[in-house]
Coordinates of C-alpha atoms in Angstrom, one line a residue:
M282 CA 190.8 66.6 388.4
N283 CA 193.4 63.9 387.8
S284 CA 194.7 62.9 384.3
M285 CA 192.4 59.9 384.0
E286 CA 189.3 62.0 384.8
Q287 CA 190.5 64.7 382.4
G288 CA 191.0 62.2 379.6
M289 CA 187.5 60.7 380.2
S290 CA 186.0 64.1 380.2
Q291 CA 187.7 65.1 376.9
S292 CA 186.6 61.7 375.3
M293 CA 183.0 62.4 376.3
V294 CA 183.1 65.9 374.9
A295 CA 184.6 64.6 371.6
G296 CA 181.9 61.8 371.5
A297 CA 179.1 64.3 372.0
A298 CA 180.6 66.6 369.2
M299 CA 180.7 63.6 366.8
Q300 CA 177.1 62.7 367.6
L301 CA 176.0 66.2 367.0
Y302 CA 177.9 66.3 363.6
L303 CA 176.3 63.0 362.6
R304 CA 172.9 64.2 363.6
A305 CA 173.3 67.4 361.6
L306 CA 174.6 65.5 358.6
Q307 CA 171.7 63.1 358.6
A308 CA 169.2 66.0 358.9
S309 CA 167.2 67.5 356.0
H310 CA 167.1 71.3 355.8
M311 CA 163.8 71.3 357.8
E312 CA 165.2 69.0 360.5
L313 CA 168.3 71.1 360.7
A314 CA 166.2 74.2 361.2
Q315 CA 164.4 72.5 364.0
L316 CA 167.7 71.5 365.6
V317 CA 169.0 75.1 365.4
T318 CA 165.8 76.5 366.8
H319 CA 166.0 74.3 369.8
A320 CA 169.6 75.2 370.3
L321 CA 168.9 79.0 370.1
N322 CA 166.1 78.7 372.6
A323 CA 168.3 76.7 375.0
N324 CA 171.6 78.5 374.6
P325 CA 171.8 82.3 375.3
A326 CA 175.4 82.5 373.9
L327 CA 174.2 81.4 370.5
E328 CA 172.8 83.9 367.9
E329 CA 171.6 83.5 364.4
V330 CA 173.2 85.8 361.8
P331 CA 170.5 87.5 359.7
P332 CA 171.0 87.0 355.9
P333 CA 172.3 90.1 354.1
P334 CA 169.4 92.3 352.9
P335 CA 168.7 92.1 349.2
E336 CA 169.4 95.2 347.2
D337 CA 166.9 96.7 344.7
Q338 CA 167.5 96.7 340.9
E339 CA 169.4 100.0 341.1
G340 CA 171.7 98.9 343.9
G341 CA 170.1 101.0 346.6
A342 CA 168.5 100.0 349.9
P343 CA 165.7 97.4 349.8
D344 CA 162.1 98.2 350.0
Y345 CA 161.4 96.5 353.4
E346 CA 157.6 97.3 353.3
A347 CA 157.4 95.7 349.9
T348 CA 159.3 92.7 351.1
R349 CA 157.1 92.3 354.1
R350 CA 154.0 92.6 352.0
H351 CA 155.4 89.9 349.7
D352 CA 156.2 87.6 352.6
L353 CA 152.7 88.1 354.1
F354 CA 151.1 87.3 350.7
M355 CA 153.2 84.1 350.3
D356 CA 152.3 83.0 353.8
S357 CA 148.6 83.5 353.1
L358 CA 148.5 81.3 350.0
P359 CA 146.7 78.0 350.6
Q360 CA 149.0 75.0 350.8
P361 CA 148.3 72.4 348.1
I362 CA 146.6 69.3 349.3
T363 CA 148.7 66.1 349.1
L364 CA 147.3 62.7 348.5
S365 CA 148.4 61.7 352.0
D366 CA 146.6 64.7 353.5
H367 CA 143.4 63.8 351.6
L368 CA 143.5 60.1 352.7
E369 CA 144.5 60.8 356.3
E370 CA 141.6 63.1 356.7
Q371 CA 139.2 60.5 355.5
V372 CA 140.7 57.8 357.8
L373 CA 140.3 60.1 360.8
R374 CA 136.6 60.6 360.0
S375 CA 135.9 56.9 359.4
A376 CA 135.5 55.8 363.1
L377 CA 137.8 52.8 362.5
P378 CA 139.0 50.7 365.5
E379 CA 142.0 52.4 367.0
E380 CA 144.5 49.8 366.0
V381 CA 143.2 49.6 362.4
E382 CA 143.2 53.4 362.2
A383 CA 146.8 53.6 363.3
A384 CA 147.7 50.9 360.8
A385 CA 145.9 52.6 358.0
L386 CA 147.7 55.9 358.7
E387 CA 151.0 53.9 358.6
L388 CA 150.1 52.3 355.4
I389 CA 149.2 55.7 353.8
A390 CA 152.7 57.0 354.7
H391 CA 154.1 54.2 352.5
L392 CA 152.0 54.8 349.4
D393 CA 153.9 56.0 346.3
A394 CA 153.0 59.1 344.3
R395 CA 150.3 57.1 342.4
G396 CA 148.7 56.0 345.6
F397 CA 150.0 52.4 345.2
F398 CA 151.3 50.3 348.1
T399 CA 154.3 48.5 346.6
D400 CA 156.3 47.7 349.8
A401 CA 156.4 44.3 351.4
P402 CA 153.6 44.0 354.0
E403 CA 156.1 42.5 356.4
G404 CA 158.0 45.8 356.4
L405 CA 155.2 47.6 358.3
G406 CA 155.5 45.1 361.2
L407 CA 151.8 44.8 361.5
P408 CA 149.8 41.6 362.4
P409 CA 148.5 40.1 359.2
A410 CA 144.8 40.5 360.3
I411 CA 145.3 44.2 361.1
F412 CA 147.2 44.8 357.9
K413 CA 144.3 43.2 355.9
Q414 CA 141.7 45.4 357.6
A415 CA 143.9 48.5 357.2
L416 CA 144.5 47.9 353.5
Q417 CA 140.8 47.3 352.9
A418 CA 140.0 50.6 354.7
V419 CA 142.5 52.5 352.5
Q420 CA 141.2 50.9 349.3
D421 CA 137.7 52.1 350.3
L422 CA 138.9 55.7 350.3
E423 CA 138.7 58.3 347.6
P424 CA 140.0 58.5 344.9
A425 CA 139.1 55.0 343.7
G426 CA 142.1 52.9 343.0
V427 CA 144.4 54.0 345.9
G428 CA 146.0 51.3 348.1
A429 CA 146.4 48.9 345.1
R430 CA 149.5 46.8 344.9
D431 CA 149.7 47.2 341.1
L432 CA 148.0 48.7 338.1
R433 CA 145.7 45.7 337.6
E434 CA 144.4 45.8 341.2
S435 CA 143.9 49.6 340.9
L436 CA 141.8 49.2 337.8
L437 CA 139.7 46.5 339.5
L438 CA 139.1 48.8 342.4
Q439 CA 138.0 51.6 340.1
L440 CA 135.6 49.3 338.2
Q441 CA 134.1 48.0 341.4
R442 CA 133.7 51.6 342.7
E443 CA 131.8 52.6 339.5
G444 CA 129.5 49.6 339.9
S445 CA 131.0 47.5 337.1
S446 CA 131.6 44.3 339.1
G447 CA 130.7 41.3 337.0
T448 CA 130.8 43.2 333.8
L449 CA 132.9 42.4 330.7
P450 CA 135.6 45.1 331.6
E451 CA 135.9 43.7 335.1
L452 CA 136.1 40.1 333.7
L453 CA 138.9 41.1 331.3
V454 CA 141.0 42.7 334.0
R455 CA 140.5 40.0 336.5
H456 CA 140.8 36.9 334.4
H457 CA 142.3 37.9 331.0
W458 CA 144.9 40.5 331.9
E459 CA 147.8 39.2 329.9
A460 CA 145.6 38.8 326.8
L461 CA 144.1 42.2 327.3
I462 CA 147.5 44.1 327.5
R463 CA 148.7 42.2 324.5
H464 CA 145.6 43.2 322.5
R465 CA 144.5 39.6 321.8
Y466 CA 140.8 40.5 321.5
A467 CA 139.8 37.6 319.2
E468 CA 141.3 35.0 321.5
V469 CA 139.4 36.4 324.5
A470 CA 136.2 36.7 322.5
R471 CA 136.4 33.0 321.6
E472 CA 137.1 32.0 325.2
L473 CA 134.1 34.1 326.5
G474 CA 131.7 33.3 323.7
T475 CA 131.3 37.0 322.8
S476 CA 132.1 39.2 319.9
E477 CA 135.5 40.7 319.3
S478 CA 133.9 44.2 319.0
A479 CA 132.4 43.7 322.5
V480 CA 135.9 42.9 323.9
A481 CA 137.3 45.9 322.1
D482 CA 134.6 48.2 323.6
A483 CA 135.3 46.8 327.1
A484 CA 139.1 47.4 326.5
H485 CA 138.3 51.0 325.5
H486 CA 136.2 51.4 328.7
I487 CA 139.2 50.2 330.7
S488 CA 141.6 52.5 329.0
R489 CA 139.5 55.5 330.2
L490 CA 140.3 54.6 333.8
T491 CA 143.2 56.3 335.5
P492 CA 146.6 54.5 335.9
D493 CA 147.6 57.1 338.4
P494 CA 144.9 57.7 341.1
G495 CA 147.2 60.2 342.9
S496 CA 147.8 62.5 339.9
N497 CA 145.3 65.2 341.0
F498 CA 147.1 65.8 344.2
A499 CA 150.2 67.8 344.9
P500 CA 153.3 65.6 345.2
V501 CA 154.8 65.8 348.7
E502 CA 158.3 66.2 347.4
R503 CA 157.5 69.3 345.5
L504 CA 156.4 71.0 348.7
V505 CA 159.6 70.5 350.6
I506 CA 162.4 70.2 348.1
V507 CA 165.2 72.7 348.7
P508 CA 168.3 71.9 346.7
D509 CA 171.5 71.6 348.7
I510 CA 173.8 71.3 345.7
L511 CA 174.0 73.3 342.4
V512 CA 175.7 71.7 339.4
Q513 CA 176.5 74.0 336.5
R514 CA 178.0 73.3 333.2
R515 CA 180.9 75.6 332.3
E516 CA 182.5 76.3 328.9
G517 CA 184.5 73.4 327.6
G518 CA 182.3 70.9 329.4
E519 CA 183.6 71.6 332.9
L520 CA 181.1 70.9 335.7
S521 CA 181.0 73.3 338.7
V522 CA 179.7 71.9 342.0
S523 CA 178.7 74.2 344.8
L524 CA 176.5 74.5 347.9
T525 CA 173.4 76.6 347.5
G526 CA 173.3 77.4 351.3
E527 CA 169.6 77.8 351.0
H528 CA 167.9 77.6 354.4
V529 CA 171.1 76.6 356.2
P530 CA 171.1 78.7 359.4
R531 CA 174.2 81.0 359.9
L532 CA 175.2 81.1 363.6
E533 CA 177.7 83.0 365.7
L534 CA 178.6 83.3 369.4
S535 CA 177.2 86.3 371.1
P536 CA 179.8 89.1 371.7
Q537 CA 177.7 90.4 374.6
Y538 CA 177.9 87.0 376.4
R539 CA 181.6 86.7 375.5
D540 CA 182.2 90.0 377.4
M541 CA 180.1 88.7 380.3
L542 CA 182.2 85.5 380.4
A543 CA 185.4 87.6 380.7
E544 CA 184.0 89.6 383.5
Q545 CA 182.8 86.7 385.7
G546 CA 186.1 85.6 387.2
D547 CA 184.8 85.9 390.7
K548 CA 181.6 83.9 390.0
P549 CA 182.7 80.3 389.2
E550 CA 179.2 78.8 388.8
L551 CA 178.1 81.5 386.3
R552 CA 181.4 81.3 384.6
Q553 CA 181.1 77.5 384.3
Y554 CA 177.6 77.8 382.9
L555 CA 178.7 80.4 380.3
S556 CA 181.7 78.3 379.4
R557 CA 179.4 75.3 378.7
C558 CA 177.1 77.5 376.6
F559 CA 180.1 78.7 374.5
R560 CA 181.4 75.1 374.1
E561 CA 178.1 73.8 373.0
G562 CA 177.6 76.7 370.6
R563 CA 181.0 76.2 369.0
E564 CA 180.2 72.5 368.6
L565 CA 177.0 73.2 366.8
I566 CA 178.6 75.8 364.5
R567 CA 181.4 73.4 363.7
A568 CA 178.9 70.5 363.1
I569 CA 177.0 72.6 360.6
E570 CA 180.2 73.7 358.8
K571 CA 181.4 70.1 358.7
R572 CA 178.0 68.9 357.5
Q573 CA 178.2 71.3 354.6
S574 CA 181.8 70.4 353.7
T575 CA 180.9 66.7 353.8
I576 CA 177.8 67.1 351.6
L577 CA 179.9 69.1 349.1
A578 CA 182.7 66.5 349.1
V579 CA 180.2 63.7 348.5
A580 CA 178.5 65.6 345.7
E581 CA 181.8 66.4 344.0
A582 CA 182.7 62.7 344.0
L583 CA 179.2 61.8 342.8
V584 CA 179.3 64.3 339.9
Q585 CA 182.7 63.1 338.9
R586 CA 181.5 59.5 338.8
Q587 CA 178.2 60.4 336.9
R588 CA 179.8 63.0 334.6
A589 CA 178.1 61.5 331.6
F590 CA 174.7 62.0 333.1
F591 CA 175.2 65.7 333.8
L592 CA 176.6 66.3 330.3
R593 CA 174.3 64.1 328.3
G594 CA 171.2 63.2 330.4
A595 CA 169.4 60.3 332.2
A596 CA 170.2 57.7 329.5
H597 CA 173.8 57.9 330.5
L598 CA 173.4 57.3 334.3
L599 CA 175.9 54.6 335.4
P600 CA 175.5 52.0 338.1
L601 CA 177.0 53.4 341.3
K602 CA 177.5 52.1 344.8
M603 CA 178.0 54.1 348.0
E604 CA 181.2 52.1 348.6
E605 CA 182.7 53.7 345.5
I606 CA 182.0 57.3 346.8
A607 CA 183.3 56.2 350.2
A608 CA 186.6 55.2 348.7
D609 CA 186.8 58.4 346.6
T610 CA 186.2 60.6 349.7
Q611 CA 187.9 58.5 352.3
L612 CA 184.7 58.5 354.3
H613 CA 182.8 55.6 355.9
V614 CA 179.8 54.2 353.9
S615 CA 177.5 55.1 356.8
T616 CA 178.7 58.7 356.4
I617 CA 177.9 58.7 352.7
S618 CA 174.4 57.3 353.5
R619 CA 173.8 60.1 356.0
A620 CA 175.1 62.8 353.6
V621 CA 172.8 61.8 350.8
N622 CA 169.7 61.3 353.0
G623 CA 167.1 63.9 352.1
K624 CA 169.6 66.1 350.2
F625 CA 168.8 67.3 346.7
L626 CA 170.8 68.5 343.7
R627 CA 169.8 70.9 341.0
C628 CA 171.3 70.7 337.5
D629 CA 170.4 71.4 333.9
H630 CA 168.1 68.3 333.8
G631 CA 166.1 69.1 337.0
V632 CA 166.2 68.5 340.7
Y633 CA 167.3 65.0 342.0
E634 CA 167.7 63.4 345.4
L635 CA 171.4 62.6 345.8
R636 CA 170.4 59.0 346.8
S637 CA 168.8 58.5 343.4
F638 CA 172.3 58.5 341.7
F639 CA 173.1 55.2 343.4
S640 CA 171.7 52.1 341.6
T641 CA 172.5 48.5 340.9
A642 CA 173.7 47.3 337.5
L643 CA 171.8 45.1 335.0
P644 CA 173.9 43.0 332.6
A645 CA 174.9 44.2 329.2
D646 CA 176.5 42.2 326.4
E647 CA 179.6 44.3 326.5
G648 CA 180.2 43.2 330.1
E649 CA 179.6 46.6 331.5
G650 CA 176.6 47.0 333.8
V651 CA 173.7 49.3 333.0
S652 CA 171.9 51.1 335.8
S653 CA 168.2 50.5 336.4
A654 CA 167.6 54.2 336.1
R655 CA 169.2 54.3 332.7
I656 CA 167.0 51.4 331.6
R657 CA 163.9 53.3 332.7
A658 CA 165.1 56.4 330.8
K659 CA 165.6 54.3 327.6
I660 CA 162.2 52.7 328.0
K661 CA 160.6 56.1 328.4
A662 CA 162.5 57.5 325.3
L663 CA 161.4 54.5 323.1
I664 CA 157.8 55.0 324.1
E665 CA 157.9 58.7 323.6
A666 CA 159.2 58.2 320.1
E667 CA 156.7 55.4 319.1
D668 CA 154.0 55.7 316.5
P669 CA 150.8 56.2 318.7
R670 CA 148.9 54.1 316.1
K671 CA 151.3 51.2 316.6
P672 CA 152.7 51.5 320.1
L673 CA 155.6 49.4 321.2
S674 CA 154.7 46.2 323.1
D675 CA 156.9 45.1 326.0
A676 CA 158.3 42.4 323.7
K677 CA 159.3 44.9 321.1
I678 CA 161.0 47.1 323.7
E679 CA 162.8 44.0 324.9
A680 CA 164.0 43.4 321.4
Q681 CA 165.2 47.0 320.9
L682 CA 167.1 47.0 324.2
A683 CA 168.6 43.6 323.2
A684 CA 169.8 45.2 320.0
E685 CA 171.6 47.7 322.1
G686 CA 173.3 45.0 324.1
I687 CA 171.0 45.2 327.1
R688 CA 169.5 42.0 328.3
I689 CA 166.4 42.5 330.4
A690 CA 163.4 40.3 331.1
R691 CA 160.0 41.3 329.7
R692 CA 158.4 41.2 333.2
T693 CA 161.1 43.7 334.3
I694 CA 160.3 46.0 331.4
A695 CA 156.6 45.8 332.5
K696 CA 157.6 46.7 336.0
Y697 CA 159.7 49.7 334.9
R698 CA 157.0 50.9 332.6
D699 CA 154.5 50.7 335.5
Q700 CA 157.0 52.7 337.6
L701 CA 157.0 55.3 334.9
H702 CA 153.2 55.5 335.0
I703 CA 153.0 54.3 331.3
L704 CA 150.1 52.1 330.2
P705 CA 150.5 48.8 328.3
A706 CA 150.7 49.1 324.5
S707 CA 147.1 48.1 324.0
M708 CA 145.9 51.0 326.2
R709 CA 148.2 53.5 324.5
K710 CA 147.0 52.8 321.0
Q711 CA 145.3 55.8 319.3
V712 CA 143.0 55.0 316.4

């Protein structure tokens, strides 16, 4: 092999190793497990290192029979049904045209935890006519209210399902929504030529509908979340950031095949095959190690930037861009994006996706931006502290935030309140 061929070969090997690292970095723990399983099946020189056996409470040998019984018991537990599972099963039984069925399944995959479709229809890449049929098919499923674009449409779907089309509650939601959520019953009564008490009764009926059709189903994220990062608060306010290592496979090269490689000097084809197996095995081991070190470096930079959040809670989350973490870690923005994709962090406040710590800024009087996540936390805190007999309207929330130097439109407050699954003030009022 001449020097040019050797250089090209080395370049190709380096490129393959980089692609493997990027693939491992992008992968969630489940995807990484699939990648490793495939490699173990294809590469005889690669072995998985079993985790160290747990010790019993007295420090002796583990009770393997008890452990096996526990594992069998856990495996036998029925898996919670998710909203997507429930809806997909109905679609597959509905005998829809093939193209509409595929579109409905795609649409279901984009529903949020409430069962709402809030993405832009164009994002699905479906023909408008097919999207319309698929959306109608999803909105016809149980539970009533799924597939809605917002709370108002969800309530209309629920009213129609219970046979209340054309009734006063349906009329209020369809044509007098703004007046309804602002509790202007007398105004609506005059416009409709009915009594204020009849409007109030209709509003009470509406308040008994669910703002969250998907609430009775297991959230998908709770079934698959395995924290990659642990953030602990130490004495003096120091924050410790570490990898959990949960479900990250530990691999090694087989000593048996290493000996075989050393003994095959007279068999060039076998030696070449074994050499390739060892090279690919080393590349995978290094890719996983580099994946872990990259995730840790990104998490450390993120925690440093969001220190106030980890010490004082969600109301102190700051606006953050991936470019800032890229500058802190000397990594490319695309690498940061891969590192936070599908990775989770556990801290005193709960479990969070790393991606959720990045948000845009909203203006504040002091000139420093306030993150949208922080705004949502403030809205939630204000509503949780309100007098249930006199709940805060969006206008009053707007005024209280303005008093804190945060300028935000009332329609944005309504959007964030909706994202928090919180009803309008008129529907939160307790008599």
